[in-house]
Coordinates of C-alpha atoms in Angstrom, one line a residue:
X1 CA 0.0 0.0 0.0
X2 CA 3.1 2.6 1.0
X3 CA 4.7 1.8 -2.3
X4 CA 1.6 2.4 -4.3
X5 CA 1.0 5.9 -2.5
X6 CA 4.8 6.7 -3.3
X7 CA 4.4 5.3 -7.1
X8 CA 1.2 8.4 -7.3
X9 CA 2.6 10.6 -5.5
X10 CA 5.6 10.6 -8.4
X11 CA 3.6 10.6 -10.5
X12 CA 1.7 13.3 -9.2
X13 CA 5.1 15.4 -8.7
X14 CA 6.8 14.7 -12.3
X15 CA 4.3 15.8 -14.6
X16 CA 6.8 15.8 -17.4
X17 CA 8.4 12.5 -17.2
X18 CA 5.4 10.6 -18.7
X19 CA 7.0 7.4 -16.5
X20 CA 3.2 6.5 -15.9
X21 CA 2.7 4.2 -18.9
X22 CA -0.3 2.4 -19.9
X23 CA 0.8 -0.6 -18.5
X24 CA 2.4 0.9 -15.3
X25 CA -0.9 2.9 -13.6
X26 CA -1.4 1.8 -10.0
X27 CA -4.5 0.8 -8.7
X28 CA -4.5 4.3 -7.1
X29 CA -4.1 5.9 -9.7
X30 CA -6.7 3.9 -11.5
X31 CA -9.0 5.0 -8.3
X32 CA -7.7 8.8 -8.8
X33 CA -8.6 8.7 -12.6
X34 CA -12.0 7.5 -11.4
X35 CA -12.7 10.1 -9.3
X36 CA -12.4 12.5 -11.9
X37 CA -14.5 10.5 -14.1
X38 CA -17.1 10.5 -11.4
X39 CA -17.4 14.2 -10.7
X40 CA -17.4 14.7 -14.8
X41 CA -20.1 12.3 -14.9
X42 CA -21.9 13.9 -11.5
X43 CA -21.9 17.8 -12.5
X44 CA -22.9 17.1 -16.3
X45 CA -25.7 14.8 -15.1
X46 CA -27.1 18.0 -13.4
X47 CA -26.1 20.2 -16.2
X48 CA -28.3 18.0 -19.1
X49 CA -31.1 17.5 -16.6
X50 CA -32.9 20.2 -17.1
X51 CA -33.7 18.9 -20.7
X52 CA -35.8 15.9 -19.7
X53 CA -37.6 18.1 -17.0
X54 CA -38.7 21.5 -18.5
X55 CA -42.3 20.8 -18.5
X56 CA -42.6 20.0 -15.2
X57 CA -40.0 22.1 -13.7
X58 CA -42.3 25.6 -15.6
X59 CA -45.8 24.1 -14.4
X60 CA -44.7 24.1 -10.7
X61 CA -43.0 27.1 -10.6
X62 CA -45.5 28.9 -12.8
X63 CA -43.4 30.1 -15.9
X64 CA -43.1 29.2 -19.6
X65 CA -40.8 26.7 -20.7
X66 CA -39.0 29.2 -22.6
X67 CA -38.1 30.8 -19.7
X68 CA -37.5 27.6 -17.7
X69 CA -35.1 26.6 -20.5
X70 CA -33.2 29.7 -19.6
X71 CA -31.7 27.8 -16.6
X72 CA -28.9 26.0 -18.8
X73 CA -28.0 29.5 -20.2
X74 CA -27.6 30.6 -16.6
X75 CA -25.7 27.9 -15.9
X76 CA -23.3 28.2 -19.5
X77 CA -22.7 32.1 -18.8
X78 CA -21.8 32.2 -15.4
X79 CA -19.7 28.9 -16.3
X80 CA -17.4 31.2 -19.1
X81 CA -16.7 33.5 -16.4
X82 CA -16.2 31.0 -13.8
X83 CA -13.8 29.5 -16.1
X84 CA -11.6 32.3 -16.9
X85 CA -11.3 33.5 -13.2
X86 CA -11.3 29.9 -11.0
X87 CA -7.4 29.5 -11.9
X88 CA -6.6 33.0 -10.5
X89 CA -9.0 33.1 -7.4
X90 CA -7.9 29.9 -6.2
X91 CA -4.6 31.3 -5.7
X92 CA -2.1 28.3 -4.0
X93 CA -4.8 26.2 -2.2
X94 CA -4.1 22.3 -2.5
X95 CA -5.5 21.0 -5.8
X96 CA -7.3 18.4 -3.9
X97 CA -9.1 20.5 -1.9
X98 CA -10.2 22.9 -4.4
X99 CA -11.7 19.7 -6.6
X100 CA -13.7 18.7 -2.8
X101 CA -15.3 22.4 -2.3
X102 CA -16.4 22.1 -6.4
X103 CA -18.1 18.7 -5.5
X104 CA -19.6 20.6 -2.2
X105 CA -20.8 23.5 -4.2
X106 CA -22.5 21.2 -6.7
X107 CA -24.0 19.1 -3.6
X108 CA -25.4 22.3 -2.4
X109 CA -26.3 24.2 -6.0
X110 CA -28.4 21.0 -6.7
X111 CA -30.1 20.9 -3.4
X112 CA -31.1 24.7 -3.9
X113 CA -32.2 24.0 -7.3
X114 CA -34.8 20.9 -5.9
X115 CA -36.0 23.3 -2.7
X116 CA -36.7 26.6 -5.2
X117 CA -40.0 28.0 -4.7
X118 CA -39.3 30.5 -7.3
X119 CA -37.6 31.2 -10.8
X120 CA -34.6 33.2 -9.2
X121 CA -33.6 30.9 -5.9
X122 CA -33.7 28.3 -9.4
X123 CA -31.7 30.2 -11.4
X124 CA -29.4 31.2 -8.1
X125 CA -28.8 27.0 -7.4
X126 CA -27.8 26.4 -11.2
X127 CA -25.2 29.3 -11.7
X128 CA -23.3 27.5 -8.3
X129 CA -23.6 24.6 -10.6
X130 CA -22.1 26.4 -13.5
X131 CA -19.0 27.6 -11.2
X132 CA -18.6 24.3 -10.0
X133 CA -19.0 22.8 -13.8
X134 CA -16.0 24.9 -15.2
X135 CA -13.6 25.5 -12.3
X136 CA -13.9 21.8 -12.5
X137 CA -13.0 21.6 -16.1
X138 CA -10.3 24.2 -16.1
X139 CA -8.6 22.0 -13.5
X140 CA -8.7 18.7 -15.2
X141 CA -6.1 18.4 -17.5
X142 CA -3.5 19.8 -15.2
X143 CA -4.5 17.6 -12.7
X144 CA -4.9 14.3 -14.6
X145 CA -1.6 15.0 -16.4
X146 CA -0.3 15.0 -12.5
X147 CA -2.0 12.1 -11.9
X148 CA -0.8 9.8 -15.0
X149 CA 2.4 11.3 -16.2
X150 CA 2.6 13.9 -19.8
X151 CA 2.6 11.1 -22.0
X152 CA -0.8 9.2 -21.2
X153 CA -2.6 12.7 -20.7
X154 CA -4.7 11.4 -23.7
X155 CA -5.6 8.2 -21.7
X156 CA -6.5 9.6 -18.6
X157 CA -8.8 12.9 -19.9
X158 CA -10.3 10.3 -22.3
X159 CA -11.9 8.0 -19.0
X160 CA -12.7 11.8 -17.3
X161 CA -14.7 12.7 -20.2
X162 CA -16.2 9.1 -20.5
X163 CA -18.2 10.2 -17.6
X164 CA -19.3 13.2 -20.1
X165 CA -21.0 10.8 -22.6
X166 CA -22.5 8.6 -20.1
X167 CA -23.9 11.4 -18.8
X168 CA -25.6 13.0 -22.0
X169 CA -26.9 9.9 -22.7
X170 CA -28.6 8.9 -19.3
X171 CA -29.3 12.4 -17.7
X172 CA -32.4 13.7 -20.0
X173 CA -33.7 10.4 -20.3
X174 CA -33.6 9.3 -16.9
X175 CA -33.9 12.8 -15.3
X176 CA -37.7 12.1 -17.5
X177 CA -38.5 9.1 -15.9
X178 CA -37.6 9.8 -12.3
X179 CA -39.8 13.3 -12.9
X180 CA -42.8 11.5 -14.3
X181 CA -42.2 8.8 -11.1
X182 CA -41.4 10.9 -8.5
X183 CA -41.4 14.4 -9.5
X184 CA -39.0 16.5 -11.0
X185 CA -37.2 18.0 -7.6
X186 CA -36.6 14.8 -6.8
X187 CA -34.4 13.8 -10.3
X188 CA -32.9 16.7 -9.1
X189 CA -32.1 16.2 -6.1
X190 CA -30.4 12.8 -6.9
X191 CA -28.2 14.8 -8.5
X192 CA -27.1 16.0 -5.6
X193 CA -26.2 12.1 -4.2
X194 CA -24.2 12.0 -7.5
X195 CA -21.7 15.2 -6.9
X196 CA -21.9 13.7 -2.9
X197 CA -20.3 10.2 -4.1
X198 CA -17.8 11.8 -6.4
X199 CA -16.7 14.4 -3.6
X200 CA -16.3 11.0 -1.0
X201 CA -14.4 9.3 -4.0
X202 CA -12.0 12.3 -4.3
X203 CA -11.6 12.5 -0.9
X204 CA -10.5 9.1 -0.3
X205 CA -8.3 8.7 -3.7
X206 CA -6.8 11.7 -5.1
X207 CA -3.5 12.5 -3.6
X208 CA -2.4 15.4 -2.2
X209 CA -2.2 18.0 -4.7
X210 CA 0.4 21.5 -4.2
X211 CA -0.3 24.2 -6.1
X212 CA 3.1 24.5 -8.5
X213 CA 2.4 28.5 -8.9
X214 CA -0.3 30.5 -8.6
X215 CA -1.4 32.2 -11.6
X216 CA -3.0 35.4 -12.2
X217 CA -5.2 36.6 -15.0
X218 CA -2.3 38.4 -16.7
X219 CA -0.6 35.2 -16.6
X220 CA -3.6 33.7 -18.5
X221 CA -4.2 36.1 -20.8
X222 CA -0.7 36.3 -21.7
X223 CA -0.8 32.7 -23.5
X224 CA -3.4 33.8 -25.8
X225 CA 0.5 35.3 -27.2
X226 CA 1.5 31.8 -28.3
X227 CA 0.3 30.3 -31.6
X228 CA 0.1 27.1 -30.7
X229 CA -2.5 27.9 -28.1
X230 CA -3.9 30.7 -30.6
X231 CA -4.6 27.8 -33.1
X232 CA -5.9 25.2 -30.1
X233 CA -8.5 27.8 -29.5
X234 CA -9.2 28.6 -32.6
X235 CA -9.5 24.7 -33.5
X236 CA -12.1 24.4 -30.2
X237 CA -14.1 27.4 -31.5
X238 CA -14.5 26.1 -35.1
X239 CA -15.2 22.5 -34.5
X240 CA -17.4 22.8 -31.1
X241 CA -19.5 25.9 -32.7
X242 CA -20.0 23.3 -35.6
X243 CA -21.0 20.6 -33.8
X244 CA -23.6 22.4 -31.6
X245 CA -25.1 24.4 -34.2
X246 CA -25.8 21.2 -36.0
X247 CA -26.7 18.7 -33.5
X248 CA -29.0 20.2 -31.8
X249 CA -31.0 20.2 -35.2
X250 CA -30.1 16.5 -35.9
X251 CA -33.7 15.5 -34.8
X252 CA -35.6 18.0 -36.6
X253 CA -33.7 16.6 -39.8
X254 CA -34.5 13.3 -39.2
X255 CA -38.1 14.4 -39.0
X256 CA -38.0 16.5 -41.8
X257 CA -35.5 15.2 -44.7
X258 CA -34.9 11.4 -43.1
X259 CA -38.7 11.4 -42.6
X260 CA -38.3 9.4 -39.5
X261 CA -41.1 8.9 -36.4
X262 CA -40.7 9.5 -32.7
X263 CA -39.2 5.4 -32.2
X264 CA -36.6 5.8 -34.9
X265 CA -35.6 8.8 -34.3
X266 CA -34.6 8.1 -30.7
X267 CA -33.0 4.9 -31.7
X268 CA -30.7 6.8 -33.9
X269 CA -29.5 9.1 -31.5
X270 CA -29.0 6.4 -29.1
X271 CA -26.6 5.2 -31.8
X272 CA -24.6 8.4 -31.3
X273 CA -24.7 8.6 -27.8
X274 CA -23.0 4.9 -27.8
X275 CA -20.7 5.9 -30.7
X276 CA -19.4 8.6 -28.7
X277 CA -18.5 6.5 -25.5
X278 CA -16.3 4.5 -28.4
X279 CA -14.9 7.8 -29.4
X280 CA -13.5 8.7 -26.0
X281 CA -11.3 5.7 -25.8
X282 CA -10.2 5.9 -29.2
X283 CA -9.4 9.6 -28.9
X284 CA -7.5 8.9 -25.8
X285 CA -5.3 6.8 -27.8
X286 CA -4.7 8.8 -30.7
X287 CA -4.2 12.0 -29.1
X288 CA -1.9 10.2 -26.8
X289 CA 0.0 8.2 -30.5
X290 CA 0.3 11.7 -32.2
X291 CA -2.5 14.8 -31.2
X292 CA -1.9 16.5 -35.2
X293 CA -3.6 13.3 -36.4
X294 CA -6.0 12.8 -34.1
X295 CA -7.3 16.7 -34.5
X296 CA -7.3 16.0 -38.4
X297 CA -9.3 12.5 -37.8
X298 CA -12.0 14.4 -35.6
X299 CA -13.0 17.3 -37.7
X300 CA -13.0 14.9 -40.9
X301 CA -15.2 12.0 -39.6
X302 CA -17.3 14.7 -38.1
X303 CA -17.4 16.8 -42.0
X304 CA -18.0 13.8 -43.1
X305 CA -20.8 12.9 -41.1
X306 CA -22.9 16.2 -41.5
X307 CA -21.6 16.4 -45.5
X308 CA -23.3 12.9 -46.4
X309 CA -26.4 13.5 -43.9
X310 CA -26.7 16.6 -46.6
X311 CA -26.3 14.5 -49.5
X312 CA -27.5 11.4 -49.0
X313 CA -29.9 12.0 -45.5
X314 CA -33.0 11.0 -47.0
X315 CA -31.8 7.4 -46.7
X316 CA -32.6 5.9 -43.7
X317 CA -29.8 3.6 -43.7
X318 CA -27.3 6.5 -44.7
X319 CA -29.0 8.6 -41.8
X320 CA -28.3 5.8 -39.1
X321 CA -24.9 5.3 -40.1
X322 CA -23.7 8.6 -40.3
X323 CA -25.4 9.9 -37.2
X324 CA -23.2 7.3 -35.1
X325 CA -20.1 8.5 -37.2
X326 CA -20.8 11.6 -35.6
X327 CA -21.4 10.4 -32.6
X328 CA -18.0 8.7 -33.0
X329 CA -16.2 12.4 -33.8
X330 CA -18.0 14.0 -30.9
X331 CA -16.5 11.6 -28.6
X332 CA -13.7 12.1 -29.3
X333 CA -13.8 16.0 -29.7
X334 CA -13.8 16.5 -25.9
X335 CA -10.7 14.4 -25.4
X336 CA -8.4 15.5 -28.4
X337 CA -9.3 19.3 -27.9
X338 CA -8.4 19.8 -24.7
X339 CA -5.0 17.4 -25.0
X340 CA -4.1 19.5 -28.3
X341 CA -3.7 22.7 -26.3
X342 CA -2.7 21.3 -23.5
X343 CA 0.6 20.8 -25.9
X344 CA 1.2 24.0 -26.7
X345 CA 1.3 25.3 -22.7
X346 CA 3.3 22.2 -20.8
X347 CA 4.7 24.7 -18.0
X348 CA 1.1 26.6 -17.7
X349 CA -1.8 23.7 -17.9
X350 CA -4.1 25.3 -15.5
X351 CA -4.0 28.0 -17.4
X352 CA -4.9 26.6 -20.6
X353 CA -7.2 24.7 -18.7
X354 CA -9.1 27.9 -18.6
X355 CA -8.6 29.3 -22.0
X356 CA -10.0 25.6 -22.9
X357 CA -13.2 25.8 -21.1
X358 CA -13.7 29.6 -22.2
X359 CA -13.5 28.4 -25.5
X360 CA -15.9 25.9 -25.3
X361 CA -18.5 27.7 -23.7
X362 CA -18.4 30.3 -26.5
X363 CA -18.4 27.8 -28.9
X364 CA -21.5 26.6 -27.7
X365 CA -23.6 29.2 -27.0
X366 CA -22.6 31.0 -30.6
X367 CA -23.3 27.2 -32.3
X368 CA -26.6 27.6 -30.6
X369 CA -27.5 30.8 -31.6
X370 CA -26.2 31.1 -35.3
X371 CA -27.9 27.3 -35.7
X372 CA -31.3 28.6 -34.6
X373 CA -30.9 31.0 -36.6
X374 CA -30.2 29.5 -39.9
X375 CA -32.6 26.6 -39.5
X376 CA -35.3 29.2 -39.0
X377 CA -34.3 30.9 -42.6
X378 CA -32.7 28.2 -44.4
X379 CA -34.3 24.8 -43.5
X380 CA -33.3 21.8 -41.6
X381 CA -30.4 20.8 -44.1
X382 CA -28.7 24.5 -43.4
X383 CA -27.1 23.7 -39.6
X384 CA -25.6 20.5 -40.9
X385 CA -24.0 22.1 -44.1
X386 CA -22.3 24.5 -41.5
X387 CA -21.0 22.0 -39.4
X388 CA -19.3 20.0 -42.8
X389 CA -17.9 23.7 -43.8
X390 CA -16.7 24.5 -40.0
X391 CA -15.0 20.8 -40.0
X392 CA -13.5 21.2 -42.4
X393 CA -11.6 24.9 -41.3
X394 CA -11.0 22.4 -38.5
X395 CA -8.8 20.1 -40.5
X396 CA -6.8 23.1 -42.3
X397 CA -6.2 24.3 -39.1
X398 CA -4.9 21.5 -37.6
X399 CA -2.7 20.9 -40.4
X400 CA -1.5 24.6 -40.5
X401 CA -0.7 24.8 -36.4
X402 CA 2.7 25.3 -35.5
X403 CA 4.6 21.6 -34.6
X404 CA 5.9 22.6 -30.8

């Protein structure tokens, strides 16, 4: 037991060596790289649950669901900010316990969220969730490069973000049953169990965690100087406003072009949801073999994907298949992103951490936007096209960014 502790604490310390190899990880670290995966799993579980429980969640507290949709963009917004700032206002405190008061502030956001008697206390319990969401995220590739060495940083975000795609796949679906059983505070107040078991799973596994440096926002801002880290954000902004400005219309083009029903339809994106768990180990892998490759092989399965769902959509067969392929590229977008610009900031990961999480939370909410947009003036086919046309910037970019 002492010489596993040791083997993760050195591991922990020399996060440059890369000594922790595939074959090497300790059952702590194993345990460690759980953890993480739980607390990914736990806080996006409470992030998607909203979608499986707007109707509901508006008739008790008396609003429109347009307005009780508004929670998730409460919970994106304050995240961007969250994200930026965490790395600065967390100063030299012990990694570990930084990642504990995240899972406590979830516990309790989630808690506030299922006792809200009105919109705002709502609103209030969800923007604690969206500090806890990115501060968390900003954090993780520093930390799991700590945990598993440099060289399997790949290996280890791809099980952390594992818990993202189990999570997208269960929480709407689930949150929708557990609603319809037992009322929707309740879903979310199971939510709260979740961030609870990851926060007693860090607690008992993650090692003790010194803070290197502390970093301040000049320090942050002053990567944006670097071009590998200009083109890793740019890459994360393309690709990600691509993805969600098309895939959030994936089921009205299945309606609409695919001609597809209600059973179909969710059999299909069940496809992608299991695709994308596939994805995250595969993109673990690659971005661990060589990351240029495995930014090219992302952004062209996912072109690909949205180009022939264009073309070819009206299929049903073609549909099926290339909705997993997407599902496939989207798995492993979250893993080779992240790892990409990790690379071009070794000496400042927590740092990039926050530039990565930034990123994607523009990327999101302008995919959202500019997609609702052009499906409402161009048609169902018009989000998808963008996605191909964004992938494929993707692609030139990767194989324009600077080798460092």
């Amino acid at each position: 037991m002492t010489d596993t502790t040791l083997s993760l604490d050195r591991a922990a310390i020399d996060i440059e060596s890369g000594a922790s190899e595939e074959t090497s990880w300790s059952a702590a670290t194993w345990l460690a790289v759980l953890s993480m995966a739980a607390t990914s799993f736990a806080l996006v579980s409470a992030e998607f649950l909203p979608a499986g429980l707007l109707t509901p969640m508006a008739r008790d507290l008396g609003i429109s669901e347009g307005t009780a949709g508004q929670v998730v963009t409460a919970t994106a917004s304050v995240g961007a900010v969250a994200a930026l700032l965490s790395n600065v206002l967390i100063g030299k405190l012990n990694r570990k316990t930084v990642l504990i008061v995240l899972s406590a502030l979830a516990i309790g956001s989630n808690i506030l969220s299922a006792l809200a008697t009105d919109f705002w206390l709502l609103l209030l319990g969800r923007a604690g969730l969206g500090i806890s969401l990115s501060a968390f995220w900003a954090l993780s590739v520093a930390v799991v490069a700590r945990l598993v060495g440099a060289n399997a940083t790949g290996r280890g975000m791809a099980i952390v973000t594992l818990g993202v795609s189990l999570a997208t796949i269960a929480a709407p679906s689930l949150g929708a049953l557990i609603s319809d059983w037992l009322g929707w505070r309740v879903a979310m107040a199971m939510t709260a169990g979740l961030a609870a078991l990851a926060m007693l799973l860090q607690f008992i596994s993650l090692p003790t965690l010194p803070a290197a440096a502390s970093n301040s926002l000049t320090d942050v801002l002053r990567l944006t100087r670097r071009r590998r880290i200009q083109f890793g954000m740019l890459a994360i902004l393309v690709l990600m406003t691509g993805h969600f400005a098309g895939s959030v219309y994936v089921r009205p083009f299945l309606e609409k072009v695919t001609l597809l029903g209600t059973g179909p339809i969710a059999l299909a994106l069940l496809g992608f949801g299991i695709a994308a768990v596939v994805g995250n180990v595969a993109g673990g892998r690659m971005a661990d073999a060589n990351i240029r490759m495995a930014l090219v092989t992302t952004s062209i399965l996912m072109g690909l994907a949205a180009l022939a769902l264009v073309v070819w959509g009206a299929h049903i067969g073609v549909a099926f298949g290339f909705v997993t392929l997407w599902g496939f590229a989207f798995g492993m977008a979250p893993v080779v992103l992240p790892t990409n610009l990790s690379r071009a900031a070794p000496d400042a990961l927590e740092a990039s951490g926050s530039l990565m999480v930034v990123s994607f939370q523009v990327a999101i909410t302008t995919g959202a936007v500019v997609g609702g947009y052009i499906v409402d003036t161009y048609g169902a086919s018009a989000p998808l096209t963008l996605t191909a046309i964004l992938a494929a910037v993707t692609t030139a970019l990767a194989l324009l960014q600077p080798r460092g």
